[in-house]
CSV table of C-alpha atoms in Angstrom, one decimal:
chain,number,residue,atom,x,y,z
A,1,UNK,CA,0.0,0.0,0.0
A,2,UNK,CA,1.3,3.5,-0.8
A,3,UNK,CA,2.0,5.3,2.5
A,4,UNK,CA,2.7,9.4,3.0
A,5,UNK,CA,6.0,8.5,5.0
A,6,UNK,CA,8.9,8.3,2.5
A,7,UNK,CA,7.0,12.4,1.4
A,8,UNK,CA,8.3,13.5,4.7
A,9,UNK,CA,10.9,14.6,3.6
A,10,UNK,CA,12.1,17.5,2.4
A,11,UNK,CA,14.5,16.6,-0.1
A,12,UNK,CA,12.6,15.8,-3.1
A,13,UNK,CA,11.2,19.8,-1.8
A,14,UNK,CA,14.4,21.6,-2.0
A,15,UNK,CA,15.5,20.2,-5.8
A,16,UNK,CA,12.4,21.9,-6.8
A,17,UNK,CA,12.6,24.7,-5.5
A,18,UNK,CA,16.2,25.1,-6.5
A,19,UNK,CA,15.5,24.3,-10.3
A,20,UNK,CA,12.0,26.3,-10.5
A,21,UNK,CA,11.1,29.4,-8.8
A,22,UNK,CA,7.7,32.0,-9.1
A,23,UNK,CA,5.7,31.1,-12.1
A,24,UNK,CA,8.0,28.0,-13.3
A,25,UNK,CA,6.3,26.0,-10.4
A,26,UNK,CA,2.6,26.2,-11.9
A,27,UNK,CA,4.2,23.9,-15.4
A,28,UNK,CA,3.8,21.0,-13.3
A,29,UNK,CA,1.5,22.2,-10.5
A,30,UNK,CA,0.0,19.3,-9.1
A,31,UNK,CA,3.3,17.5,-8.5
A,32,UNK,CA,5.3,20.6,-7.2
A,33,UNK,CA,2.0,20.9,-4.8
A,34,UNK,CA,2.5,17.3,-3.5
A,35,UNK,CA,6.5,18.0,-3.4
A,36,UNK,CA,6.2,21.5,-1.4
A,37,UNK,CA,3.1,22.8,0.2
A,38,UNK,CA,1.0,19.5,0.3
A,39,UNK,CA,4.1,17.3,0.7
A,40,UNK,CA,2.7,16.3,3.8
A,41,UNK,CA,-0.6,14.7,2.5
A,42,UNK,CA,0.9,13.0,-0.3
A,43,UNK,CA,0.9,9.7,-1.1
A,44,UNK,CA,4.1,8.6,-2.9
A,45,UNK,CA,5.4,5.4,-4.9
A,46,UNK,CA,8.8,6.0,-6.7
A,47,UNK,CA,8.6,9.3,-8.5
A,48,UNK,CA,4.3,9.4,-8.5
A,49,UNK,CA,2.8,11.5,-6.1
A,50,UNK,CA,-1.3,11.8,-5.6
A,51,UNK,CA,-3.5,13.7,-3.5
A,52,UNK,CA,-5.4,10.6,-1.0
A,53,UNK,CA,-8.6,9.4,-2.6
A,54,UNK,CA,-10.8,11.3,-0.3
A,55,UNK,CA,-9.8,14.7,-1.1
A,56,UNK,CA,-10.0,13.6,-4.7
A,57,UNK,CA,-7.5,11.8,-7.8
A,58,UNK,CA,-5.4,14.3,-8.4
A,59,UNK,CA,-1.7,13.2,-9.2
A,60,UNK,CA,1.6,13.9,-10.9
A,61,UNK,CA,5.1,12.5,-12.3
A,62,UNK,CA,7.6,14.0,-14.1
A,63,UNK,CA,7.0,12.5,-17.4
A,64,UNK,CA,5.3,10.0,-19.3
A,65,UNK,CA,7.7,7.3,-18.7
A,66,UNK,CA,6.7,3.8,-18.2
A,67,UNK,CA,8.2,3.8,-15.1
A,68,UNK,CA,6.3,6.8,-14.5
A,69,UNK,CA,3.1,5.3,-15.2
A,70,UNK,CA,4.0,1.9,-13.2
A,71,UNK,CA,4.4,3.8,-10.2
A,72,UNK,CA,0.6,5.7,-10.9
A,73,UNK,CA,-0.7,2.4,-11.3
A,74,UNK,CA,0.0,1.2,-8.0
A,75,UNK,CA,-1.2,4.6,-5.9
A,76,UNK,CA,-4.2,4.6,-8.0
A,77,UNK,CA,-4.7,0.5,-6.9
A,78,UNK,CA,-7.3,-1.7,-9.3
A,79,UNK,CA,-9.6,-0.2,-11.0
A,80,UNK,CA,-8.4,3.2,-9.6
A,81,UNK,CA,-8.7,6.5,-11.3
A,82,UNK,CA,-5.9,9.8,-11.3
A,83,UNK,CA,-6.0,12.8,-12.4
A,84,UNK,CA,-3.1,14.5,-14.1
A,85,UNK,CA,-2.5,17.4,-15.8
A,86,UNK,CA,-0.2,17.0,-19.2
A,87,UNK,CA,1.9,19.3,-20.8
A,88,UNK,CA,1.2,16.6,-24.0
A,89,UNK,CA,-1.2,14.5,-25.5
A,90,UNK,CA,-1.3,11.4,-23.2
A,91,UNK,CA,0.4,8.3,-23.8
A,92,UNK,CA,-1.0,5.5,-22.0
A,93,UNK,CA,0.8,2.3,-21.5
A,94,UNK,CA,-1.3,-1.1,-21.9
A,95,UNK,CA,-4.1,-1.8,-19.1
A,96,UNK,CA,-4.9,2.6,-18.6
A,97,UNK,CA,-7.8,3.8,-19.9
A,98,UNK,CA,-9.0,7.6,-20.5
A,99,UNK,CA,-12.1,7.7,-18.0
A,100,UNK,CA,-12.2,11.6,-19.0
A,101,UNK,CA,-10.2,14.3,-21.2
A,102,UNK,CA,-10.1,17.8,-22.4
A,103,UNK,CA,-7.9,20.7,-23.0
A,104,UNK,CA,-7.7,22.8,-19.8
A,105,UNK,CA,-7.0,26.4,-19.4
A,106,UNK,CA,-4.4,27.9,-16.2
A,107,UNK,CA,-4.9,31.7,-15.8
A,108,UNK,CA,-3.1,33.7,-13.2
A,109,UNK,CA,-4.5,36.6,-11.6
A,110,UNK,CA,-2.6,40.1,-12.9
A,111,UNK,CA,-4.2,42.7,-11.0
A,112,UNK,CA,-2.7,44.7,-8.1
A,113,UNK,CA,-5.4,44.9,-6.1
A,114,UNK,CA,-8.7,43.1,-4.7
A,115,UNK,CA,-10.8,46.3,-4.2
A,116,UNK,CA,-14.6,46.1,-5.0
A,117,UNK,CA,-16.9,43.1,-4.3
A,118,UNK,CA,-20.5,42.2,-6.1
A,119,UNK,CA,-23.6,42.9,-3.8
A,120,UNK,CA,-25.9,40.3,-2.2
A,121,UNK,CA,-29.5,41.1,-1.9
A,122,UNK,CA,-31.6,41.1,1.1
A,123,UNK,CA,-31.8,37.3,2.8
A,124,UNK,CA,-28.6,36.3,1.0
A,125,UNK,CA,-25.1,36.1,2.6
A,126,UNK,CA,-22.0,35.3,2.4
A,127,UNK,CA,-19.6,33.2,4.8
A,128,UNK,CA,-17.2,30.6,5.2
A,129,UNK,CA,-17.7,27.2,5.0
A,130,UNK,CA,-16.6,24.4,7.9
A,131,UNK,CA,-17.3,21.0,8.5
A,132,UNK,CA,-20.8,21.1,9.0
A,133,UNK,CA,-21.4,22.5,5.6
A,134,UNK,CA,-19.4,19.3,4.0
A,135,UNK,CA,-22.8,17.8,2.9
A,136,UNK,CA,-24.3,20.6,1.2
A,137,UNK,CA,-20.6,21.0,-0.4
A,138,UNK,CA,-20.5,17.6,-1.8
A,139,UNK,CA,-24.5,17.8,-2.9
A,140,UNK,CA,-23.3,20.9,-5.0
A,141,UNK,CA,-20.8,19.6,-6.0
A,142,UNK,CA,-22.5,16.3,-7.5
A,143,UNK,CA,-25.2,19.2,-9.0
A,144,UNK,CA,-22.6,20.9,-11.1
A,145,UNK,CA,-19.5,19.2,-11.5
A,146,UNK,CA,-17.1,21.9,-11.1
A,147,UNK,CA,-14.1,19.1,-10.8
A,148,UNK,CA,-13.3,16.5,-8.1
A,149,UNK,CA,-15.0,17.4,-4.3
A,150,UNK,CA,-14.6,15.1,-1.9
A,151,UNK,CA,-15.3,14.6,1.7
A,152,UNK,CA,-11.7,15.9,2.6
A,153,UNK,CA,-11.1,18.2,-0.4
A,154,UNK,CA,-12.1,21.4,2.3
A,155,UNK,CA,-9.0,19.9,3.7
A,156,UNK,CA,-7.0,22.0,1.4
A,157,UNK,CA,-7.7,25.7,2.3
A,158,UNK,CA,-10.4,27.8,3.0
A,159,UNK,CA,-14.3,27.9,1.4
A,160,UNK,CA,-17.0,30.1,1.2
A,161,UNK,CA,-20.7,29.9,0.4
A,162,UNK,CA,-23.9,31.9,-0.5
A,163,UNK,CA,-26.7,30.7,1.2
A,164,UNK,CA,-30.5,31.7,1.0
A,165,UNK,CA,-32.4,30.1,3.7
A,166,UNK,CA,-29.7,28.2,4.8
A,167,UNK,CA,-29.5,26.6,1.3
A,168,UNK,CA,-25.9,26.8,0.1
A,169,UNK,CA,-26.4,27.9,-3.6
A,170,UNK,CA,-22.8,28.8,-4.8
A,171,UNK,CA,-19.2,28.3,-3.1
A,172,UNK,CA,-15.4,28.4,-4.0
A,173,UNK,CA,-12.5,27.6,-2.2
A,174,UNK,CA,-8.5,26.7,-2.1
A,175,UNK,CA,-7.0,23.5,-3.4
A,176,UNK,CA,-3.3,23.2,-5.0
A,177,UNK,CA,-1.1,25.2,-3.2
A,178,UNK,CA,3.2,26.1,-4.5
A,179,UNK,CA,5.5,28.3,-2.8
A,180,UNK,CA,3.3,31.9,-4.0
A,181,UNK,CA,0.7,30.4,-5.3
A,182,UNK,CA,-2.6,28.9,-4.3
A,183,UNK,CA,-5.6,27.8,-6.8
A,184,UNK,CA,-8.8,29.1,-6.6
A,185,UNK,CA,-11.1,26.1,-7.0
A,186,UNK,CA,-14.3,24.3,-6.5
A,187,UNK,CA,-16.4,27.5,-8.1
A,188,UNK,CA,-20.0,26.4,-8.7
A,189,UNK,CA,-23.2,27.7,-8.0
A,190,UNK,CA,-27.0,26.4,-8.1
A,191,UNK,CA,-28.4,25.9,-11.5
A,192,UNK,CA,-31.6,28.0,-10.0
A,193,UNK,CA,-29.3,30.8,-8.7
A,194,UNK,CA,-27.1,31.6,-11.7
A,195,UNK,CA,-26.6,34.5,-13.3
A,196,UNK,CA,-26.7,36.9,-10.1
A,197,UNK,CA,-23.1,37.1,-9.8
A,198,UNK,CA,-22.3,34.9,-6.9
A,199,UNK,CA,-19.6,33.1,-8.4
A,200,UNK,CA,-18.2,36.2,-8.0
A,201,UNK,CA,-18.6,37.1,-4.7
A,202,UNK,CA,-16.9,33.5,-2.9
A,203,UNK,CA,-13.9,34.0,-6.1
A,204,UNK,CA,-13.3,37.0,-4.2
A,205,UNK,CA,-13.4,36.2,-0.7
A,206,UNK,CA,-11.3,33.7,-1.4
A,207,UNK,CA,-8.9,35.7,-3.6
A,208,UNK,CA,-8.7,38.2,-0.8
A,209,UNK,CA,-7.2,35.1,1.3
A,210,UNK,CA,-4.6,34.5,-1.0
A,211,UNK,CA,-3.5,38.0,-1.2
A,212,UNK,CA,-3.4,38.3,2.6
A,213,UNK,CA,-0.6,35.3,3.1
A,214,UNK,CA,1.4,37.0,0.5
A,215,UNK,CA,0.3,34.7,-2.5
A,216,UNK,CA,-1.2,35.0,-6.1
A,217,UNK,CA,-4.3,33.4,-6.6
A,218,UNK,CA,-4.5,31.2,-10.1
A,219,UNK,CA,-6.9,28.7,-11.7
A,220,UNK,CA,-7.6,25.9,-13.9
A,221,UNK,CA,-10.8,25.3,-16.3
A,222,UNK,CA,-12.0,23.4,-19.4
A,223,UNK,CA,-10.7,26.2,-22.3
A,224,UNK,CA,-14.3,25.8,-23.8
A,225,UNK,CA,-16.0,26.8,-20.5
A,226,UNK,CA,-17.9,29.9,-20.6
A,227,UNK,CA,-16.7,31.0,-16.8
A,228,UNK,CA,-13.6,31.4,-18.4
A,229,UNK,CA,-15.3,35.6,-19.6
A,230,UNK,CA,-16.1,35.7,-15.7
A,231,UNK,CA,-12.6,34.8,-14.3
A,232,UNK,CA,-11.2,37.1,-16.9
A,233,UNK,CA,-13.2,40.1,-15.9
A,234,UNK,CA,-12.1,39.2,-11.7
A,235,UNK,CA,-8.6,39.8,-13.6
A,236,UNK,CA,-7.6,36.5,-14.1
A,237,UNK,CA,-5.1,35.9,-17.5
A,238,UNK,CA,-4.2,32.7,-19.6
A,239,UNK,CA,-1.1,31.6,-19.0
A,240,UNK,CA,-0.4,27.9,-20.8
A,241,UNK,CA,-2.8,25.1,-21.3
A,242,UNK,CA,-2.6,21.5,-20.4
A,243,UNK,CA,-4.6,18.3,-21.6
A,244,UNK,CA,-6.1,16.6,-18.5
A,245,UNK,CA,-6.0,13.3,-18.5
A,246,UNK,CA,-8.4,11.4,-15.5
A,247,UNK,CA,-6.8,7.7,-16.3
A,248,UNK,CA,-8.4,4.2,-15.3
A,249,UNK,CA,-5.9,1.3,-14.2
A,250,UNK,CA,-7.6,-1.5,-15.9
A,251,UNK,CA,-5.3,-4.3,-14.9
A,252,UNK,CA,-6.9,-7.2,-13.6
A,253,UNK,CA,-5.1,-8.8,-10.3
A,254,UNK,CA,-5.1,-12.6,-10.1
A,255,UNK,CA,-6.5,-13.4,-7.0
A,256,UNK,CA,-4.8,-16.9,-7.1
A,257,UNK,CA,-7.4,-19.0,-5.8
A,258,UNK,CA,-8.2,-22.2,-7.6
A,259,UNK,CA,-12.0,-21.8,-9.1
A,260,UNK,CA,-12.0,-25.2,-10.6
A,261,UNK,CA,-15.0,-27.0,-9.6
A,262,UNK,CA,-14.9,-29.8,-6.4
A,263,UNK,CA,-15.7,-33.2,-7.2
């Protein structure tokens, strides 16, 4: 079984950030995440790192090697799914399957400042997000696919909500995190509430969180998705673009066990 021990470490930590500093570290963002800020909830197996199932399948190497994908296969574990964000068209060794694909967009936020903030009407507010909200999160979530939320994925930073009635209709939070930079993620509202410029609102709370540690807030969405006019209007600017690649280990484990019929 894949353990977090041997990512204790900090060695694998200070290579990177001796060979890549500022903006260099988002080219390969989920694996510098899981080799500096997040090194402590990585799982590892040779030069594979991935987030643990429950905060969702995120993972990273440093290439497309076959050794590479070896070491994926046994993090992800039968019939296991990962996440990973490719600089190239994936090539997949025998016994992986695509599960899902596209072309993502990163954009960085370029402005100086954080000033200004959309308006909630009367009955409608804004606040952060804790435990108790987890199943309203995940129910969301489910609703609107905005990428892998799990039950541990508010693990990774702070979130905030828009609620009506106590009905959470929209929310965004924290995930990957490098040395000066953390991702705004998780942005989704209520198919009933959209359009009133809530997606908005928990973007900037939570951009305003970023900015406050010191860091600069940056994203990732599907190139063809129309948020991409909102999170350009909040400031946010297209940096490079990577093929996702959510991969299925399809190889079958012998159990060993004789199945031959008793006489």
């Amino acid at each position: 079984m894949p353990t977090s021990k041997a990512c204790s470490d900090v060695a694998a930590a200070a290579e990177i950030l001796q060979s890549d500093s500022g903006e260099a570290l988002l080219d390969s963002p989920i694996l510098n995440a899981l080799l500096t800020e997040h090194r402590k909830l990585a799982l590892c197996d040779g030069v594979a790192r991935r987030y643990p199932a429950a905060i969702g399948p995120l993972a990273g190497t440093p290439d497309q090697s076959l050794a590479s994908y070896e070491a994926l296969r046994r993090l992800a574990g039968p019939g296991g799914l990962v996440g990973l964000f490719l600089p190239d068209q994936p090539a997949l060794p025998k016994a992986w399957s695509i599960f899902r694909g596209g072309i993502l967009t990163q954009m960085v936020y370029r402005k100086p400042n954080l000033d200004g903030a959309g308006t909630l009407p009367e009955g409608v507010t804004l606040r952060r997000l804790g435990n108790a909200d987890v199943p309203a999160m995940l129910e969301l979530a489910s609703l609107t696919e905005p990428g892998p939320f799990r039950e541990r994925t508010m693990e990774l930073g702070n979130f905030y909500g828009v609620f009506a009635a106590e009905r959470l209709l929209a929310m965004a939070g924290q995930r990957m995190r490098v040395p000066g930079f953390v991702e705004v993620s998780a942005v989704c509202t209520h198919p009933e509430a959209r359009g009133r410029g809530y997606a908005g609102v928990t973007m900037r709370e939570v951009m305003r969180d970023i900015a406050a540690e010191g860091s600069t807030p940056f994203l990732h969405a599907f190139d063809d998705n129309p948020a991409v006019r909102l999170y350009e209007r909040l400031g946010f600017r297209q940096r490079r673009t990577f093929h996702l690649a959510v991969i299925k280990n399809e190889e079958v484990i012998e159990s060993g066990c004789d199945t031959s019929p008793v006489s």
